[in-house]
Amino acid sequence: MAGLGNPGSKYHRTRHNVGFDLIELLSEQLVLSLKKPLFRQYEYAGDFSGTNSLHLIKPLTYMNRSGDIMPGLLRRKKISTESLLIITDNMDLPPGKVRMKASGSSAGHNGLKSIIHNVGSGNFFRLYIGVGRPEKGTSVVDHVLGEFSGQDRVKVDESLERCALLLSGLQEKTFIQVMNEINTGNS
């Protein structure tokens, strides 16, 4: 699974980086260390202790070029597009709400556009983490690159904790089972 975001401390904990936040939280829960392979533009950790292997990925190519690393990485790690989960922000969901889908379009999200373009298909799972819409007078860019307000941060952190716990279940469960758990508990 790959969490989308932008590298660097400037973007740490911004709305656009909730995918990175979840990958980091999951790696902590699984006691894995994300490492940047030499000459690669991503951080990676793998867990092969369960029935299913878990691959945790943070592309370091910035959001709009998230897909650049995917073809080579999927080939090297023998990951099919259909068993890929992309974790990203979604402005159509309020902060703290999450939704998982089995496939679809980019819905205008540049990180997803890049992945679809580079892997040649939209046939992969997505976990959307709500970041809400910008307030009147705030641009989309300023909104997604901004940090959450106090109560919104609490809601998002709670949903990230819950998702990390459920996603760790992918070691023994299918994507569909985990998707149903995530979507059922998020009404």
Coordinates of N, CA, C and O in Angstrom, one line a residue:
M1 N 0.8 -1.2 0.0 CA 0.0 0.0 0.0 C 0.9 1.2 0.0 O 2.0 1.2 0.6
A2 N 0.4 2.2 -0.7 CA 1.2 3.5 -0.8 C 0.4 4.6 -0.3 O -0.8 4.8 -0.6
G3 N 1.0 5.4 0.6 CA 0.4 6.6 1.1 C 0.9 7.8 0.3 O 2.1 7.9 0.1
L4 N 0.0 8.7 -0.2 CA 0.5 9.8 -1.0 C 0.7 11.0 -0.1 O 0.0 11.2 0.9
G5 N 1.6 11.8 -0.5 CA 2.0 13.1 0.2 C 3.1 13.7 -0.5 O 3.5 13.4 -1.6
N6 N 3.6 14.8 0.2 CA 4.8 15.5 -0.3 C 5.9 15.3 0.7 O 5.7 15.4 1.9
P7 N 7.1 15.1 0.2 CA 8.3 14.9 1.2 C 8.7 16.2 1.8 O 8.5 17.3 1.2
G8 N 9.3 16.1 2.9 CA 10.0 17.3 3.6 C 9.1 17.8 4.7 O 7.9 17.7 4.8
S9 N 9.8 18.4 5.7 CA 9.2 18.9 6.9 C 8.2 20.0 6.7 O 7.3 20.2 7.4
K10 N 8.4 20.7 5.6 CA 7.4 21.8 5.2 C 6.0 21.3 5.1 O 5.0 22.0 5.3
Y11 N 5.8 20.0 4.6 CA 4.5 19.5 4.4 C 4.0 18.5 5.5 O 2.9 18.0 5.4
H12 N 4.9 18.3 6.5 CA 4.6 17.3 7.5 C 3.2 17.7 8.2 O 3.0 18.9 8.6
R13 N 2.3 16.7 8.3 CA 1.0 16.9 9.0 C 0.0 17.8 8.3 O -0.9 18.3 8.9
T14 N 0.3 18.1 7.0 CA -0.7 18.9 6.3 C -1.8 18.0 5.8 O -1.7 16.8 5.8
R15 N -2.9 18.6 5.3 CA -4.0 17.8 4.8 C -3.6 16.9 3.7 O -4.1 15.8 3.6
H16 N -2.7 17.4 2.8 CA -2.3 16.6 1.6 C -1.5 15.4 2.0 O -1.3 14.5 1.2
N17 N -0.9 15.4 3.2 CA 0.0 14.3 3.7 C -0.7 13.3 4.6 O 0.0 12.5 5.2
V18 N -2.0 13.2 4.6 CA -2.6 12.2 5.4 C -2.3 10.8 5.0 O -2.2 9.9 5.8
G19 N -2.0 10.6 3.7 CA -1.5 9.2 3.3 C -0.2 8.9 3.9 O 0.0 7.7 4.3
F20 N 0.8 9.8 3.9 CA 2.0 9.6 4.6 C 1.8 9.3 6.1 O 2.4 8.4 6.6
D21 N 0.9 10.1 6.7 CA 0.7 9.9 8.1 C 0.2 8.5 8.4 O 0.7 7.9 9.4
L22 N -0.7 8.0 7.6 CA -1.2 6.6 7.9 C -0.1 5.6 7.6 O 0.0 4.6 8.4
I23 N 0.7 5.7 6.6 CA 1.8 4.7 6.4 C 2.8 4.8 7.5 O 3.2 3.7 8.0
E24 N 3.1 6.0 8.0 CA 4.0 6.1 9.2 C 3.4 5.4 10.4 O 4.1 4.7 11.1
L25 N 2.1 5.7 10.7 CA 1.5 5.1 11.8 C 1.4 3.6 11.7 O 1.7 2.9 12.7
L26 N 1.1 3.1 10.5 CA 1.0 1.6 10.3 C 2.4 1.0 10.5 O 2.5 -0.1 11.1
S27 N 3.4 1.7 10.0 CA 4.8 1.1 10.2 C 5.2 1.1 11.6 O 5.8 0.1 12.1
E28 N 4.8 2.1 12.4 CA 5.0 2.0 13.9 C 4.3 0.9 14.5 O 4.9 0.2 15.4
Q29 N 3.0 0.7 14.2 CA 2.2 -0.4 14.8 C 2.8 -1.7 14.5 O 2.8 -2.7 15.3
L30 N 3.3 -1.9 13.3 CA 3.9 -3.2 12.8 C 5.4 -3.3 13.2 O 6.0 -4.3 12.9
V31 N 5.9 -2.3 13.8 CA 7.4 -2.2 14.2 C 8.2 -2.5 13.0 O 9.1 -3.3 12.9
L32 N 8.0 -1.7 12.0 CA 8.7 -1.7 10.7 C 9.4 -0.3 10.5 O 8.9 0.7 11.0
S33 N 10.6 -0.3 9.9 CA 11.3 0.9 9.6 C 11.2 1.2 8.1 O 11.7 0.4 7.3
L34 N 10.6 2.4 7.8 CA 10.6 2.8 6.4 C 12.0 3.3 6.1 O 12.6 4.1 6.8
K35 N 12.5 2.8 5.0 CA 13.9 3.1 4.6 C 13.8 3.5 3.1 O 13.1 3.0 2.3
K36 N 14.7 4.4 2.7 CA 14.8 4.9 1.3 C 15.9 4.0 0.7 O 17.1 4.2 1.0
P37 N 15.6 3.1 -0.3 CA 16.6 2.4 -1.0 C 17.5 3.3 -1.8 O 17.0 4.3 -2.3
L38 N 18.7 2.9 -1.9 CA 19.7 3.7 -2.7 C 19.2 4.0 -4.1 O 18.8 3.1 -4.8
F39 N 19.3 5.2 -4.5 CA 18.9 5.7 -5.9 C 17.4 5.5 -6.2 O 17.0 5.5 -7.3
R40 N 16.6 5.3 -5.2 CA 15.2 5.2 -5.4 C 14.4 6.4 -4.8 O 14.9 7.0 -3.8
Q41 N 13.3 6.8 -5.4 CA 12.6 7.9 -4.9 C 11.3 7.5 -4.1 O 10.2 8.0 -4.4
Y42 N 11.6 6.7 -3.1 CA 10.5 6.2 -2.2 C 11.1 5.7 -1.0 O 12.3 5.3 -0.9
E43 N 10.3 5.6 0.1 CA 10.6 4.9 1.3 C 9.8 3.6 1.3 O 8.6 3.6 0.8
Y44 N 10.3 2.6 1.9 CA 9.7 1.3 1.8 C 9.9 0.5 3.1 O 11.0 0.5 3.7
A45 N 8.9 -0.3 3.4 CA 9.1 -1.3 4.5 C 8.2 -2.5 4.1 O 7.1 -2.3 3.6
G46 N 8.6 -3.7 4.4 CA 7.8 -4.9 4.1 C 7.6 -5.7 5.3 O 8.5 -5.9 6.1
D47 N 6.4 -6.3 5.4 CA 6.1 -7.3 6.4 C 5.6 -8.6 5.8 O 4.6 -8.6 5.1
F48 N 6.4 -9.7 6.0 CA 6.0 -10.9 5.3 C 5.7 -12.0 6.4 O 5.7 -13.2 6.1
S49 N 5.2 -11.5 7.6 CA 5.0 -12.5 8.7 C 3.6 -13.1 8.6 O 3.4 -14.2 9.2
G50 N 2.6 -12.5 7.9 CA 1.3 -13.1 7.8 C 1.1 -13.9 6.6 O 2.0 -14.2 5.8
T51 N -0.1 -14.3 6.4 CA -0.5 -15.0 5.2 C -0.3 -14.2 4.0 O 0.2 -14.7 2.9
N52 N -0.6 -12.9 4.1 CA -0.4 -12.0 3.0 C 0.8 -11.0 3.3 O 0.9 -10.6 4.5
S53 N 1.6 -10.7 2.3 CA 2.7 -9.7 2.5 C 2.1 -8.3 2.5 O 1.2 -8.0 1.8
L54 N 2.7 -7.5 3.4 CA 2.3 -6.0 3.4 C 3.5 -5.2 2.9 O 4.6 -5.4 3.4
H55 N 3.3 -4.4 1.9 CA 4.3 -3.5 1.4 C 3.9 -2.1 1.7 O 2.8 -1.7 1.3
L56 N 4.7 -1.3 2.5 CA 4.4 0.0 2.8 C 5.3 1.0 2.0 O 6.5 0.8 2.1
I57 N 4.7 1.9 1.3 CA 5.4 2.7 0.4 C 5.0 4.2 0.6 O 3.8 4.5 0.7
K58 N 6.1 5.1 0.6 CA 5.9 6.5 0.5 C 6.6 7.0 -0.7 O 7.8 7.2 -0.6
P59 N 5.9 7.4 -1.8 CA 6.6 8.0 -2.9 C 7.2 9.3 -2.5 O 6.5 10.1 -1.8
L60 N 8.4 9.6 -2.9 CA 9.1 10.9 -2.5 C 9.2 11.8 -3.7 O 10.1 12.6 -3.8
T61 N 8.3 11.6 -4.7 CA 8.3 12.4 -5.9 C 7.4 13.6 -5.9 O 7.1 14.2 -7.0
Y62 N 6.8 13.9 -4.8 CA 5.7 14.9 -4.7 C 4.4 14.4 -5.2 O 4.4 13.5 -6.1
M63 N 3.3 14.9 -4.7 CA 2.0 14.4 -5.0 C 1.7 14.2 -6.5 O 1.2 13.2 -6.9
N64 N 2.0 15.3 -7.2 CA 1.6 15.3 -8.7 C 2.4 14.2 -9.5 O 2.0 14.0 -10.7
R65 N 3.4 13.7 -9.0 CA 4.2 12.7 -9.7 C 4.3 11.4 -8.9 O 5.2 10.6 -9.1
S66 N 3.3 11.1 -8.1 CA 3.3 9.9 -7.3 C 3.4 8.6 -8.1 O 4.0 7.6 -7.6
G67 N 2.9 8.6 -9.3 CA 2.9 7.4 -10.1 C 4.3 7.1 -10.7 O 4.5 6.0 -11.2
D68 N 5.2 8.0 -10.7 CA 6.5 7.8 -11.4 C 7.2 6.6 -10.9 O 7.8 5.9 -11.7
I69 N 7.1 6.3 -9.6 CA 7.9 5.2 -9.1 C 7.1 3.8 -9.2 O 7.7 2.8 -9.0
M70 N 5.8 3.9 -9.5 CA 5.0 2.7 -9.4 C 5.3 1.5 -10.3 O 5.5 0.4 -9.9
P71 N 5.5 1.8 -11.6 CA 5.7 0.6 -12.5 C 7.0 -0.2 -12.1 O 6.9 -1.5 -12.0
G72 N 8.1 0.4 -11.9 CA 9.3 -0.3 -11.5 C 9.2 -1.0 -10.1 O 9.6 -2.1 -9.9
L73 N 8.6 -0.3 -9.2 CA 8.4 -0.8 -7.8 C 7.5 -2.0 -7.8 O 7.8 -3.0 -7.2
L74 N 6.3 -1.9 -8.5 CA 5.4 -3.0 -8.6 C 6.0 -4.2 -9.2 O 5.9 -5.4 -8.8
R75 N 6.8 -4.0 -10.3 CA 7.5 -5.1 -10.9 C 8.6 -5.7 -10.0 O 8.6 -6.9 -9.8
R76 N 9.4 -4.9 -9.4 CA 10.5 -5.4 -8.5 C 9.9 -6.2 -7.3 O 10.5 -7.2 -6.9
K77 N 8.8 -5.7 -6.7 CA 8.2 -6.3 -5.5 C 7.2 -7.4 -5.9 O 6.6 -8.0 -5.0
K78 N 6.9 -7.6 -7.2 CA 5.9 -8.5 -7.6 C 4.5 -8.2 -7.0 O 3.9 -9.1 -6.5
I79 N 4.1 -7.0 -7.1 CA 2.8 -6.5 -6.6 C 2.0 -6.2 -7.9 O 2.3 -5.5 -8.8
S80 N 0.8 -6.9 -7.9 CA -0.1 -6.6 -9.0 C -0.9 -5.3 -8.8 O -1.1 -4.9 -7.6
T81 N -1.3 -4.6 -9.9 CA -2.0 -3.4 -9.7 C -3.3 -3.6 -8.9 O -3.7 -2.8 -8.1
E82 N -3.9 -4.8 -9.1 CA -5.2 -5.1 -8.4 C -5.0 -5.3 -6.9 O -6.0 -5.3 -6.2
S83 N -3.8 -5.6 -6.5 CA -3.5 -5.7 -5.0 C -2.8 -4.5 -4.4 O -2.2 -4.6 -3.4
L84 N -3.0 -3.4 -5.1 CA -2.4 -2.1 -4.7 C -3.5 -1.3 -3.9 O -4.6 -1.2 -4.4
L85 N -3.1 -0.7 -2.8 CA -4.0 0.2 -2.1 C -3.3 1.6 -2.0 O -2.2 1.7 -1.5
I86 N -4.0 2.6 -2.5 CA -3.4 3.9 -2.5 C -4.2 4.7 -1.4 O -5.5 4.7 -1.4
I87 N -3.5 5.3 -0.5 CA -4.1 6.1 0.6 C -3.9 7.6 0.3 O -2.7 8.0 0.1
T88 N -5.0 8.3 0.2 CA -4.9 9.7 -0.1 C -5.9 10.6 0.5 O -6.9 10.1 1.0
D89 N -5.8 11.9 0.4 CA -6.7 12.9 1.0 C -7.9 13.0 0.0 O -7.8 12.7 -1.2
N90 N -9.0 13.5 0.6 CA -10.2 13.7 -0.2 C -11.0 14.9 0.3 O -11.4 14.8 1.5
M91 N -11.2 15.9 -0.5 CA -11.9 17.1 -0.1 C -13.4 16.9 0.0 O -14.1 17.7 0.6
D92 N -13.9 15.9 -0.6 CA -15.4 15.6 -0.6 C -15.9 15.0 0.6 O -17.1 14.9 0.9
L93 N -14.9 14.5 1.5 CA -15.3 13.9 2.8 C -14.9 14.9 3.9 O -13.8 15.5 3.8
P94 N -15.7 15.0 4.9 CA -15.4 15.9 6.0 C -14.2 15.3 6.8 O -14.0 14.1 6.8
P95 N -13.4 16.1 7.5 CA -12.3 15.6 8.3 C -12.7 14.5 9.2 O -13.7 14.6 9.9
G96 N -12.0 13.4 9.2 CA -12.2 12.3 10.1 C -13.0 11.2 9.4 O -13.0 10.1 9.9
K97 N -13.7 11.5 8.3 CA -14.4 10.4 7.6 C -13.5 9.7 6.6 O -12.6 10.4 6.0
V98 N -13.7 8.4 6.4 CA -12.8 7.7 5.5 C -13.7 6.8 4.6 O -14.8 6.4 5.1
R99 N -13.3 6.5 3.4 CA -14.0 5.6 2.5 C -13.0 4.8 1.7 O -12.0 5.3 1.3
M100 N -13.3 3.5 1.6 CA -12.4 2.7 0.8 C -13.2 2.2 -0.5 O -14.4 1.9 -0.3
K101 N -12.6 2.3 -1.6 CA -13.2 1.8 -2.9 C -12.3 0.8 -3.6 O -11.0 0.9 -3.4
A102 N -12.9 0.0 -4.4 CA -12.1 -1.1 -5.1 C -11.4 -0.5 -6.4 O -10.4 -1.1 -6.8
S103 N -12.0 0.5 -7.0 CA -11.4 1.0 -8.2 C -12.1 2.3 -8.6 O -12.9 2.8 -7.8
G104 N -11.7 2.9 -9.7 CA -12.4 4.1 -10.1 C -11.5 5.1 -10.9 O -10.4 4.7 -11.3
S105 N -11.9 6.3 -11.0 CA -11.2 7.3 -11.8 C -10.3 8.1 -10.8 O -10.3 7.8 -9.6
S106 N -9.6 9.1 -11.3 CA -8.8 10.0 -10.4 C -9.7 11.0 -9.7 O -9.3 11.5 -8.7
A107 N -10.9 11.2 -10.2 CA -11.8 12.2 -9.6 C -11.1 13.6 -9.4 O -11.4 14.3 -8.5
G108 N -10.2 13.9 -10.3 CA -9.5 15.1 -10.3 C -8.3 15.2 -9.4 O -7.7 16.3 -9.3
H109 N -8.0 14.2 -8.7 CA -6.9 14.2 -7.8 C -5.6 13.9 -8.6 O -5.5 12.9 -9.2
N110 N -4.7 14.8 -8.5 CA -3.5 14.7 -9.3 C -2.6 13.6 -9.0 O -1.9 13.0 -9.8
G111 N -2.5 13.2 -7.7 CA -1.7 12.0 -7.3 C -2.3 10.7 -7.9 O -1.6 9.9 -8.5
L112 N -3.6 10.6 -7.9 CA -4.3 9.4 -8.5 C -4.1 9.5 -10.0 O -3.9 8.4 -10.6
K113 N -4.2 10.6 -10.6 CA -4.0 10.8 -12.1 C -2.7 10.2 -12.5 O -2.5 9.5 -13.4
S114 N -1.7 10.6 -11.7 CA -0.3 10.2 -12.0 C -0.2 8.7 -11.9 O 0.5 8.0 -12.7
I115 N -0.8 8.1 -10.9 CA -0.7 6.6 -10.7 C -1.4 5.9 -11.8 O -0.9 5.0 -12.5
I116 N -2.6 6.4 -12.2 CA -3.4 5.7 -13.2 C -2.6 5.8 -14.6 O -2.5 4.9 -15.3
H117 N -2.0 7.0 -14.8 CA -1.2 7.2 -16.0 C -0.1 6.2 -16.1 O 0.2 5.6 -17.1
N118 N 0.6 6.1 -15.0 CA 1.9 5.3 -15.0 C 1.7 3.8 -14.9 O 2.5 3.1 -15.4
V119 N 0.6 3.4 -14.3 CA 0.3 1.9 -14.2 C -0.6 1.5 -15.3 O -0.8 0.3 -15.5
G120 N -1.2 2.4 -16.0 CA -2.1 2.1 -17.1 C -3.5 1.6 -16.7 O -4.2 1.1 -17.6
S121 N -3.9 1.8 -15.5 CA -5.2 1.3 -15.1 C -5.6 2.0 -13.8 O -4.8 2.4 -13.0
G122 N -6.9 2.1 -13.6 CA -7.5 2.6 -12.4 C -8.0 1.5 -11.5 O -8.7 1.7 -10.5
N123 N -7.6 0.3 -11.9 CA -8.1 -0.9 -11.2 C -7.2 -1.2 -10.0 O -6.5 -2.2 -9.9
F124 N -7.3 -0.4 -9.0 CA -6.6 -0.6 -7.7 C -7.4 0.0 -6.6 O -8.3 0.8 -6.8
F125 N -7.2 -0.4 -5.4 CA -8.0 0.0 -4.2 C -7.5 1.4 -3.8 O -6.4 1.8 -4.0
R126 N -8.5 2.2 -3.2 CA -8.1 3.5 -2.7 C -8.8 3.7 -1.3 O -9.9 3.2 -1.1
L127 N -8.0 4.3 -0.5 CA -8.5 4.7 0.8 C -8.5 6.2 0.9 O -7.4 6.8 0.8
Y128 N -9.7 6.8 0.9 CA -9.8 8.2 1.0 C -10.0 8.7 2.4 O -10.8 8.2 3.2
I129 N -9.2 9.7 2.8 CA -9.2 10.2 4.1 C -9.7 11.7 4.0 O -9.1 12.5 3.3
G130 N -10.9 12.0 4.6 CA -11.5 13.3 4.4 C -10.7 14.4 5.0 O -10.2 14.3 6.1
V131 N -10.6 15.5 4.2 CA -9.9 16.7 4.7 C -10.8 17.9 4.6 O -10.4 19.0 5.0
G132 N -12.0 17.7 4.1 CA -13.0 18.8 4.0 C -12.7 19.8 2.9 O -11.6 19.7 2.3
R133 N -13.6 20.6 2.7 CA -13.5 21.7 1.6 C -12.8 22.9 2.2 O -13.0 23.2 3.4
P134 N -12.2 23.7 1.3 CA -11.6 25.0 1.8 C -12.7 26.0 2.2 O -13.8 25.9 1.7
E135 N -12.4 26.8 3.2 CA -13.3 27.9 3.6 C -13.4 28.9 2.5 O -12.5 29.0 1.7
K136 N -14.5 29.6 2.5 CA -14.6 30.7 1.4 C -13.4 31.6 1.5 O -13.0 32.0 2.5
G137 N -12.9 31.9 0.3 CA -11.7 32.8 0.2 C -10.4 32.1 0.3 O -9.4 32.7 0.1
T138 N -10.4 30.8 0.5 CA -9.1 30.0 0.6 C -9.0 29.1 -0.6 O -10.0 28.4 -1.0
S139 N -7.9 29.2 -1.3 CA -7.7 28.4 -2.5 C -7.5 26.9 -2.1 O -7.2 26.5 -1.0
V140 N -7.8 26.0 -3.1 CA -7.6 24.6 -2.9 C -6.2 24.3 -2.5 O -6.0 23.5 -1.6
V141 N -5.2 24.9 -3.2 CA -3.8 24.6 -2.9 C -3.5 25.0 -1.5 O -2.9 24.2 -0.7
D142 N -3.9 26.2 -1.0 CA -3.6 26.6 0.3 C -4.3 25.7 1.3 O -3.8 25.4 2.4
H143 N -5.5 25.2 1.0 CA -6.3 24.3 1.9 C -5.5 23.0 2.1 O -5.3 22.6 3.2
V144 N -5.2 22.3 1.0 CA -4.6 21.0 1.1 C -3.1 21.1 1.6 O -2.7 20.1 2.3
L145 N -2.5 22.2 1.4 CA -1.1 22.3 2.0 C -1.1 23.0 3.4 O -0.1 23.2 3.9
G146 N -2.3 23.2 3.9 CA -2.4 23.8 5.2 C -2.6 22.7 6.2 O -2.9 21.5 5.9
E147 N -2.5 23.0 7.5 CA -2.7 22.0 8.6 C -4.1 22.1 9.1 O -4.8 23.1 8.9
F148 N -4.5 21.0 9.7 CA -5.9 20.9 10.3 C -6.0 21.8 11.5 O -5.1 22.0 12.2
S149 N -7.2 22.3 11.7 CA -7.5 23.0 13.0 C -7.6 22.0 14.1 O -7.6 20.8 13.9
G150 N -7.6 22.4 15.3 CA -7.5 21.6 16.5 C -8.5 20.4 16.5 O -8.1 19.2 16.6
Q151 N -9.8 20.6 16.4 CA -10.8 19.6 16.5 C -10.7 18.7 15.2 O -10.9 17.5 15.3
D152 N -10.5 19.3 14.1 CA -10.4 18.5 12.9 C -9.1 17.5 12.9 O -9.2 16.4 12.5
R153 N -8.1 18.0 13.5 CA -6.9 17.2 13.7 C -7.2 16.0 14.6 O -6.7 14.9 14.3
V154 N -7.9 16.2 15.6 CA -8.3 15.1 16.5 C -9.1 14.1 15.8 O -8.9 12.9 15.9
K155 N -10.1 14.5 15.0 CA -11.0 13.6 14.2 C -10.1 12.8 13.2 O -10.3 11.6 13.1
V156 N -9.2 13.5 12.5 CA -8.4 12.8 11.5 C -7.5 11.8 12.2 O -7.3 10.7 11.8
D157 N -6.8 12.2 13.3 CA -5.9 11.3 14.0 C -6.7 10.0 14.5 O -6.1 8.9 14.5
E158 N -7.9 10.2 15.0 CA -8.7 9.1 15.5 C -9.0 8.1 14.3 O -8.9 6.9 14.4
S159 N -9.3 8.7 13.1 CA -9.6 7.9 12.0 C -8.4 7.2 11.4 O -8.4 6.0 11.0
L160 N -7.2 7.8 11.5 CA -5.9 7.2 11.1 C -5.6 6.1 12.0 O -5.2 5.0 11.5
E161 N -5.8 6.2 13.3 CA -5.5 5.1 14.3 C -6.4 3.9 13.9 O -6.0 2.8 13.9
R162 N -7.7 4.2 13.7 CA -8.6 3.1 13.4 C -8.3 2.4 12.1 O -8.3 1.2 12.0
C163 N -7.9 3.2 11.1 CA -7.6 2.6 9.8 C -6.3 1.8 9.9 O -6.2 0.7 9.3
A164 N -5.3 2.3 10.6 CA -4.0 1.6 10.8 C -4.3 0.2 11.4 O -3.8 -0.8 11.0
L165 N -5.2 0.2 12.4 CA -5.5 -1.1 13.1 C -6.2 -2.0 12.1 O -5.8 -3.2 12.0
L166 N -7.1 -1.5 11.3 CA -7.9 -2.4 10.3 C -6.9 -2.8 9.2 O -7.0 -3.9 8.7
L167 N -6.1 -1.9 8.7 CA -5.2 -2.2 7.6 C -4.2 -3.3 8.0 O -3.7 -4.1 7.2
S168 N -3.8 -3.3 9.3 CA -2.8 -4.3 9.7 C -3.5 -5.7 9.6 O -2.8 -6.7 9.4
G169 N -4.8 -5.8 9.5 CA -5.5 -7.0 9.3 C -5.3 -7.6 7.9 O -5.7 -8.7 7.7
L170 N -4.8 -6.8 7.0 CA -4.5 -7.3 5.6 C -3.5 -8.4 5.6 O -3.4 -9.1 4.6
Q171 N -2.8 -8.6 6.7 CA -1.9 -9.8 6.8 C -2.7 -11.1 6.7 O -2.1 -12.1 6.3
E172 N -3.9 -11.1 7.2 CA -4.7 -12.3 7.2 C -6.0 -12.2 6.5 O -6.7 -13.2 6.2
K173 N -6.5 -11.0 6.1 CA -7.8 -10.8 5.5 C -7.6 -10.3 4.1 O -6.5 -9.9 3.7
T174 N -8.7 -10.3 3.3 CA -8.7 -9.8 2.0 C -9.0 -8.3 2.0 O -9.5 -7.7 3.0
F175 N -8.7 -7.6 0.9 CA -9.0 -6.2 0.7 C -10.5 -5.9 0.9 O -10.9 -5.0 1.5
I176 N -11.3 -6.8 0.3 CA -12.7 -6.6 0.4 C -13.2 -6.7 1.9 O -14.0 -5.9 2.3
Q177 N -12.7 -7.6 2.7 CA -13.0 -7.7 4.1 C -12.7 -6.5 4.8 O -13.5 -5.9 5.6
V178 N -11.4 -6.0 4.6 CA -11.0 -4.8 5.3 C -11.8 -3.6 4.8 O -12.1 -2.7 5.6
M179 N -12.1 -3.5 3.5 CA -12.8 -2.4 3.0 C -14.2 -2.4 3.7 O -14.7 -1.3 4.1
N180 N -14.8 -3.5 3.8 CA -16.2 -3.5 4.5 C -16.1 -3.1 5.9 O -17.0 -2.4 6.4
E181 N -15.0 -3.5 6.6 CA -14.8 -3.0 8.0 C -14.6 -1.5 8.1 O -15.2 -0.9 9.0
I182 N -13.8 -1.0 7.2 CA -13.6 0.4 7.2 C -14.8 1.2 6.9 O -15.2 2.2 7.6
N183 N -15.5 0.8 5.8 CA -16.7 1.5 5.4 C -17.9 1.4 6.3 O -18.7 2.3 6.5
T184 N -18.0 0.2 7.0 CA -19.1 0.0 7.9 C -19.0 0.8 9.2 O -20.0 1.4 9.7
G185 N -17.8 1.0 9.7 CA -17.6 1.7 10.9 C -17.4 3.2 10.7 O -17.0 3.9 11.6
N186 N -17.8 3.7 9.6 CA -17.5 5.1 9.3 C -18.7 5.9 8.8 O -18.6 6.8 8.0
S187 N -19.9 5.4 9.2 CA -21.1 6.1 8.7 C -21.3 7.5 9.1 O -20.8 8.0 10.0

